[in-house]
Amino acid sequence: MELNQIIEWAGNSIYAFQALGALVGGTLCVILFRQLATKRFRTHKEAEEFREECSQWIRDRNWEALIARCDAPPWWTKVLPQLLGLAASRTDIAPAEIRNFALDQFEREVQAELEHKVMWVNTVIKSEPMLGLLGTVAGMIAAFGKIASMQKSGTDPSMLANDISLALITTAVGLVIALPLMTAISAILIRVRKLQFEVDQILTPLLDQLAEARFAETQQKVRLSSSERQVERTR
């Protein structure tokens, strides 16, 4: 197989890789948009209603109602209710560790998953123009190879059109794919930051309140236990 045939085959295969990259990047963006839509509250008002309702249950120390509500529609797909319900159900965790436990779960189970998908989309964004550049180089190599052999083989100059079009089209395709993905990933990152903001502004105060309530409950149990022991000793 001659060099020009190899370059022509490799150049045409670039279109397939670019199409695969577009499919992977577009699919991941759709998945990320859908995940963030289900994980976040739709409005700030809805988030505030969640905070007020859960805060009241924590003040009442009604743990069963709090856990049941966090795991029921329409909250069961949201990140904040799931983390709060998990923290409230883990009675084996010391009150001082509740906040760290919930935030660690957010970073490992939610944030890490989102960042993993974002990383793959960024890889596609970076790869598409590079594939286009590779097609440009391959097309120009093929074109110059035919120019060099024109005097010997009498190649028709119009045959250079395919090589030059490969050089230009692959670059254009790479940019056409990368630019919308860049816009999409920017919108996704904005939503990820809003989710982090919700965790900081809504969930963290509730976790602190939960820790204080659990600590007070523990202290109350200790005092009751101590009083019971004193009563038994007096008998």
PDB file of N, CA, C and O in Angstrom, residues 37-80:
ATOM      1  N   ALA A  37     -30.765  18.602  36.812  1.00  0.00           N
ATOM      2  CA  ALA A  37     -32.160  19.032  36.927  1.00  0.00           C
ATOM      3  C   ALA A  37     -32.889  18.262  38.025  1.00  0.00           C
ATOM      4  O   ALA A  37     -33.768  18.809  38.704  1.00  0.00           O
ATOM      5  N   THR A  38     -32.522  16.991  38.220  1.00  0.00           N
ATOM      6  CA  THR A  38     -33.179  16.189  39.247  1.00  0.00           C
ATOM      7  C   THR A  38     -32.524  16.356  40.619  1.00  0.00           C
ATOM      8  O   THR A  38     -33.189  16.183  41.644  1.00  0.00           O
ATOM      9  N   LYS A  39     -31.254  16.711  40.646  1.00  0.00           N
ATOM     10  CA  LYS A  39     -30.531  16.803  41.918  1.00  0.00           C
ATOM     11  C   LYS A  39     -30.730  18.154  42.601  1.00  0.00           C
ATOM     12  O   LYS A  39     -30.627  18.251  43.824  1.00  0.00           O
ATOM     13  N   ARG A  40     -31.003  19.199  41.830  1.00  0.00           N
ATOM     14  CA  ARG A  40     -31.146  20.530  42.397  1.00  0.00           C
ATOM     15  C   ARG A  40     -32.617  20.887  42.583  1.00  0.00           C
ATOM     16  O   ARG A  40     -33.491  20.344  41.931  1.00  0.00           O
ATOM     17  N   PHE A  41     -32.860  21.838  43.500  1.00  0.00           N
ATOM     18  CA  PHE A  41     -34.201  22.406  43.616  1.00  0.00           C
ATOM     19  C   PHE A  41     -34.466  23.300  42.408  1.00  0.00           C
ATOM     20  O   PHE A  41     -33.565  23.981  41.910  1.00  0.00           O
ATOM     21  N   ARG A  42     -35.693  23.304  41.961  1.00  0.00           N
ATOM     22  CA  ARG A  42     -36.028  24.079  40.772  1.00  0.00           C
ATOM     23  C   ARG A  42     -35.947  25.577  41.019  1.00  0.00           C
ATOM     24  O   ARG A  42     -35.545  26.344  40.146  1.00  0.00           O
ATOM     25  N   THR A  43     -36.334  26.013  42.212  1.00  0.00           N
ATOM     26  CA  THR A  43     -36.325  27.439  42.536  1.00  0.00           C
ATOM     27  C   THR A  43     -35.739  27.642  43.930  1.00  0.00           C
ATOM     28  O   THR A  43     -35.681  26.698  44.744  1.00  0.00           O
ATOM     29  N   HIS A  44     -35.343  28.859  44.194  1.00  0.00           N
ATOM     30  CA  HIS A  44     -34.836  29.198  45.522  1.00  0.00           C
ATOM     31  C   HIS A  44     -35.947  29.097  46.566  1.00  0.00           C
ATOM     32  O   HIS A  44     -35.692  28.712  47.717  1.00  0.00           O
ATOM     33  N   LYS A  45     -37.161  29.413  46.159  1.00  0.00           N
ATOM     34  CA  LYS A  45     -38.298  29.315  47.079  1.00  0.00           C
ATOM     35  C   LYS A  45     -38.499  27.871  47.539  1.00  0.00           C
ATOM     36  O   LYS A  45     -38.765  27.612  48.726  1.00  0.00           O
ATOM     37  N   GLU A  46     -38.369  26.919  46.622  1.00  0.00           N
ATOM     38  CA  GLU A  46     -38.518  25.512  46.980  1.00  0.00           C
ATOM     39  C   GLU A  46     -37.430  25.078  47.957  1.00  0.00           C
ATOM     40  O   GLU A  46     -37.698  24.326  48.901  1.00  0.00           O
ATOM     41  N   ALA A  47     -36.212  25.575  47.756  1.00  0.00           N
ATOM     42  CA  ALA A  47     -35.122  25.251  48.670  1.00  0.00           C
ATOM     43  C   ALA A  47     -35.363  25.835  50.060  1.00  0.00           C
ATOM     44  O   ALA A  47     -35.086  25.183  51.075  1.00  0.00           O
ATOM     45  N   GLU A  48     -35.895  27.048  50.111  1.00  0.00           N
ATOM     46  CA  GLU A  48     -36.179  27.673  51.402  1.00  0.00           C
ATOM     47  C   GLU A  48     -37.304  26.947  52.133  1.00  0.00           C
ATOM     48  O   GLU A  48     -37.269  26.797  53.361  1.00  0.00           O
ATOM     49  N   GLU A  49     -38.302  26.490  51.400  1.00  0.00           N
ATOM     50  CA  GLU A  49     -39.387  25.716  52.020  1.00  0.00           C
ATOM     51  C   GLU A  49     -38.842  24.423  52.615  1.00  0.00           C
ATOM     52  O   GLU A  49     -39.247  24.007  53.710  1.00  0.00           O
ATOM     53  N   PHE A  50     -37.932  23.783  51.907  1.00  0.00           N
ATOM     54  CA  PHE A  50     -37.291  22.574  52.423  1.00  0.00           C
ATOM     55  C   PHE A  50     -36.517  22.878  53.706  1.00  0.00           C
ATOM     56  O   PHE A  50     -36.604  22.148  54.692  1.00  0.00           O
ATOM     57  N   ARG A  51     -35.774  23.974  53.700  1.00  0.00           N
ATOM     58  CA  ARG A  51     -34.967  24.334  54.872  1.00  0.00           C
ATOM     59  C   ARG A  51     -35.863  24.606  56.090  1.00  0.00           C
ATOM     60  O   ARG A  51     -35.593  24.112  57.192  1.00  0.00           O
ATOM     61  N   GLU A  52     -36.919  25.380  55.892  1.00  0.00           N
ATOM     62  CA  GLU A  52     -37.808  25.717  57.013  1.00  0.00           C
ATOM     63  C   GLU A  52     -38.519  24.481  57.566  1.00  0.00           C
ATOM     64  O   GLU A  52     -38.640  24.305  58.780  1.00  0.00           O
ATOM     65  N   GLU A  53     -38.996  23.629  56.670  1.00  0.00           N
ATOM     66  CA  GLU A  53     -39.720  22.434  57.110  1.00  0.00           C
ATOM     67  C   GLU A  53     -38.804  21.496  57.890  1.00  0.00           C
ATOM     68  O   GLU A  53     -39.168  20.996  58.962  1.00  0.00           O
ATOM     69  N   CYS A  54     -37.605  21.268  57.364  1.00  0.00           N
ATOM     70  CA  CYS A  54     -36.659  20.366  58.032  1.00  0.00           C
ATOM     71  C   CYS A  54     -36.147  20.980  59.339  1.00  0.00           C
ATOM     72  O   CYS A  54     -35.927  20.257  60.318  1.00  0.00           O
ATOM     73  N   SER A  55     -35.974  22.274  59.348  1.00  0.00           N
ATOM     74  CA  SER A  55     -35.518  22.933  60.559  1.00  0.00           C
ATOM     75  C   SER A  55     -36.516  22.749  61.695  1.00  0.00           C
ATOM     76  O   SER A  55     -36.125  22.542  62.861  1.00  0.00           O
ATOM     77  N   GLN A  56     -37.791  22.795  61.370  1.00  0.00           N
ATOM     78  CA  GLN A  56     -38.820  22.597  62.396  1.00  0.00           C
ATOM     79  C   GLN A  56     -38.785  21.176  62.940  1.00  0.00           C
ATOM     80  O   GLN A  56     -38.901  20.950  64.147  1.00  0.00           O
ATOM     81  N   TRP A  57     -38.616  20.195  62.080  1.00  0.00           N
ATOM     82  CA  TRP A  57     -38.530  18.808  62.542  1.00  0.00           C
ATOM     83  C   TRP A  57     -37.297  18.577  63.409  1.00  0.00           C
ATOM     84  O   TRP A  57     -37.340  17.818  64.375  1.00  0.00           O
ATOM     85  N   ILE A  58     -36.206  19.239  63.061  1.00  0.00           N
ATOM     86  CA  ILE A  58     -34.988  19.091  63.875  1.00  0.00           C
ATOM     87  C   ILE A  58     -35.203  19.708  65.252  1.00  0.00           C
ATOM     88  O   ILE A  58     -34.801  19.138  66.275  1.00  0.00           O
ATOM     89  N   ARG A  59     -35.862  20.866  65.297  1.00  0.00           N
ATOM     90  CA  ARG A  59     -36.147  21.483  66.596  1.00  0.00           C
ATOM     91  C   ARG A  59     -37.047  20.587  67.438  1.00  0.00           C
ATOM     92  O   ARG A  59     -36.880  20.494  68.666  1.00  0.00           O
ATOM     93  N   ASP A  60     -37.983  19.912  66.789  1.00  0.00           N
ATOM     94  CA  ASP A  60     -38.881  19.003  67.503  1.00  0.00           C
ATOM     95  C   ASP A  60     -38.233  17.646  67.774  1.00  0.00           C
ATOM     96  O   ASP A  60     -38.832  16.807  68.463  1.00  0.00           O
ATOM     97  N   ARG A  61     -37.071  17.417  67.188  1.00  0.00           N
ATOM     98  CA  ARG A  61     -36.357  16.135  67.300  1.00  0.00           C
ATOM     99  C   ARG A  61     -37.222  14.976  66.812  1.00  0.00           C
ATOM    100  O   ARG A  61     -37.195  13.875  67.360  1.00  0.00           O
ATOM    101  N   ASN A  62     -37.951  15.263  65.769  1.00  0.00           N
ATOM    102  CA  ASN A  62     -38.806  14.248  65.149  1.00  0.00           C
ATOM    103  C   ASN A  62     -38.016  13.610  64.004  1.00  0.00           C
ATOM    104  O   ASN A  62     -38.210  13.906  62.831  1.00  0.00           O
ATOM    105  N   TRP A  63     -37.117  12.691  64.362  1.00  0.00           N
ATOM    106  CA  TRP A  63     -36.189  12.130  63.386  1.00  0.00           C
ATOM    107  C   TRP A  63     -36.906  11.249  62.366  1.00  0.00           C
ATOM    108  O   TRP A  63     -36.537  11.258  61.179  1.00  0.00           O
ATOM    109  N   GLU A  64     -37.879  10.498  62.804  1.00  0.00           N
ATOM    110  CA  GLU A  64     -38.590   9.609  61.887  1.00  0.00           C
ATOM    111  C   GLU A  64     -39.311  10.399  60.794  1.00  0.00           C
ATOM    112  O   GLU A  64     -39.274  10.035  59.620  1.00  0.00           O
ATOM    113  N   ALA A  65     -39.977  11.481  61.177  1.00  0.00           N
ATOM    114  CA  ALA A  65     -40.680  12.310  60.186  1.00  0.00           C
ATOM    115  C   ALA A  65     -39.689  12.975  59.235  1.00  0.00           C
ATOM    116  O   ALA A  65     -39.941  13.072  58.029  1.00  0.00           O
ATOM    117  N   LEU A  66     -38.542  13.409  59.774  1.00  0.00           N
ATOM    118  CA  LEU A  66     -37.523  14.050  58.950  1.00  0.00           C
ATOM    119  C   LEU A  66     -36.981  13.075  57.909  1.00  0.00           C
ATOM    120  O   LEU A  66     -36.887  13.410  56.714  1.00  0.00           O
ATOM    121  N   ILE A  67     -36.626  11.877  58.335  1.00  0.00           N
ATOM    122  CA  ILE A  67     -36.061  10.885  57.419  1.00  0.00           C
ATOM    123  C   ILE A  67     -37.091  10.467  56.375  1.00  0.00           C
ATOM    124  O   ILE A  67     -36.778  10.352  55.177  1.00  0.00           O
ATOM    125  N   ALA A  68     -38.333  10.251  56.826  1.00  0.00           N
ATOM    126  CA  ALA A  68     -39.391   9.837  55.890  1.00  0.00           C
ATOM    127  C   ALA A  68     -39.675  10.913  54.848  1.00  0.00           C
ATOM    128  O   ALA A  68     -39.876  10.615  53.661  1.00  0.00           O
ATOM    129  N   ARG A  69     -39.676  12.172  55.265  1.00  0.00           N
ATOM    130  CA  ARG A  69     -39.958  13.272  54.323  1.00  0.00           C
ATOM    131  C   ARG A  69     -38.827  13.442  53.316  1.00  0.00           C
ATOM    132  O   ARG A  69     -39.074  13.723  52.133  1.00  0.00           O
ATOM    133  N   CYS A  70     -37.589  13.267  53.777  1.00  0.00           N
ATOM    134  CA  CYS A  70     -36.444  13.425  52.871  1.00  0.00           C
ATOM    135  C   CYS A  70     -36.409  12.313  51.821  1.00  0.00           C
ATOM    136  O   CYS A  70     -35.807  12.491  50.757  1.00  0.00           O
ATOM    137  N   ASP A  71     -37.035  11.195  52.112  1.00  0.00           N
ATOM    138  CA  ASP A  71     -37.012  10.056  51.194  1.00  0.00           C
ATOM    139  C   ASP A  71     -38.337   9.879  50.470  1.00  0.00           C
ATOM    140  O   ASP A  71     -38.626   8.799  49.957  1.00  0.00           O
ATOM    141  N   ALA A  72     -39.153  10.938  50.418  1.00  0.00           N
ATOM    142  CA  ALA A  72     -40.452  10.870  49.756  1.00  0.00           C
ATOM    143  C   ALA A  72     -40.526  11.944  48.669  1.00  0.00           C
ATOM    144  O   ALA A  72     -39.791  12.932  48.701  1.00  0.00           O
ATOM    145  N   PRO A  73     -41.401  11.760  47.667  1.00  0.00           N
ATOM    146  CA  PRO A  73     -41.563  12.773  46.620  1.00  0.00           C
ATOM    147  C   PRO A  73     -41.974  14.105  47.222  1.00  0.00           C
ATOM    148  O   PRO A  73     -42.712  14.121  48.218  1.00  0.00           O
ATOM    149  N   PRO A  74     -41.582  15.225  46.645  1.00  0.00           N
ATOM    150  CA  PRO A  74     -40.720  15.326  45.456  1.00  0.00           C
ATOM    151  C   PRO A  74     -39.240  15.488  45.803  1.00  0.00           C
ATOM    152  O   PRO A  74     -38.456  15.938  44.959  1.00  0.00           O
ATOM    153  N   TRP A  75     -38.858  15.146  47.012  1.00  0.00           N
ATOM    154  CA  TRP A  75     -37.482  15.391  47.457  1.00  0.00           C
ATOM    155  C   TRP A  75     -36.549  14.220  47.252  1.00  0.00           C
ATOM    156  O   TRP A  75     -35.352  14.373  47.407  1.00  0.00           O
ATOM    157  N   TRP A  76     -37.052  13.043  46.953  1.00  0.00           N
ATOM    158  CA  TRP A  76     -36.207  11.859  47.001  1.00  0.00           C
ATOM    159  C   TRP A  76     -35.112  11.837  45.937  1.00  0.00           C
ATOM    160  O   TRP A  76     -34.171  11.053  46.040  1.00  0.00           O
ATOM    161  N   THR A  77     -35.227  12.666  44.896  1.00  0.00           N
ATOM    162  CA  THR A  77     -34.174  12.723  43.885  1.00  0.00           C
ATOM    163  C   THR A  77     -33.202  13.878  44.122  1.00  0.00           C
ATOM    164  O   THR A  77     -32.220  13.995  43.392  1.00  0.00           O
ATOM    165  N   LYS A  78     -33.474  14.728  45.121  1.00  0.00           N
ATOM    166  CA  LYS A  78     -32.632  15.893  45.368  1.00  0.00           C
ATOM    167  C   LYS A  78     -31.439  15.513  46.255  1.00  0.00           C
ATOM    168  O   LYS A  78     -31.542  14.654  47.127  1.00  0.00           O
ATOM    169  N   VAL A  79     -30.335  16.181  46.019  1.00  0.00           N
ATOM    170  CA  VAL A  79     -29.114  15.887  46.771  1.00  0.00           C
ATOM    171  C   VAL A  79     -29.250  16.292  48.232  1.00  0.00           C
ATOM    172  O   VAL A  79     -28.912  15.517  49.142  1.00  0.00           O
ATOM    173  N   LEU A  80     -29.737  17.491  48.488  1.00  0.00           N
ATOM    174  CA  LEU A  80     -29.787  17.997  49.864  1.00  0.00           C
ATOM    175  C   LEU A  80     -30.655  17.145  50.770  1.00  0.00           C
ATOM    176  O   LEU A  80     -30.209  16.758  51.863  1.00  0.00           O
TER     177      LEU A  80
END
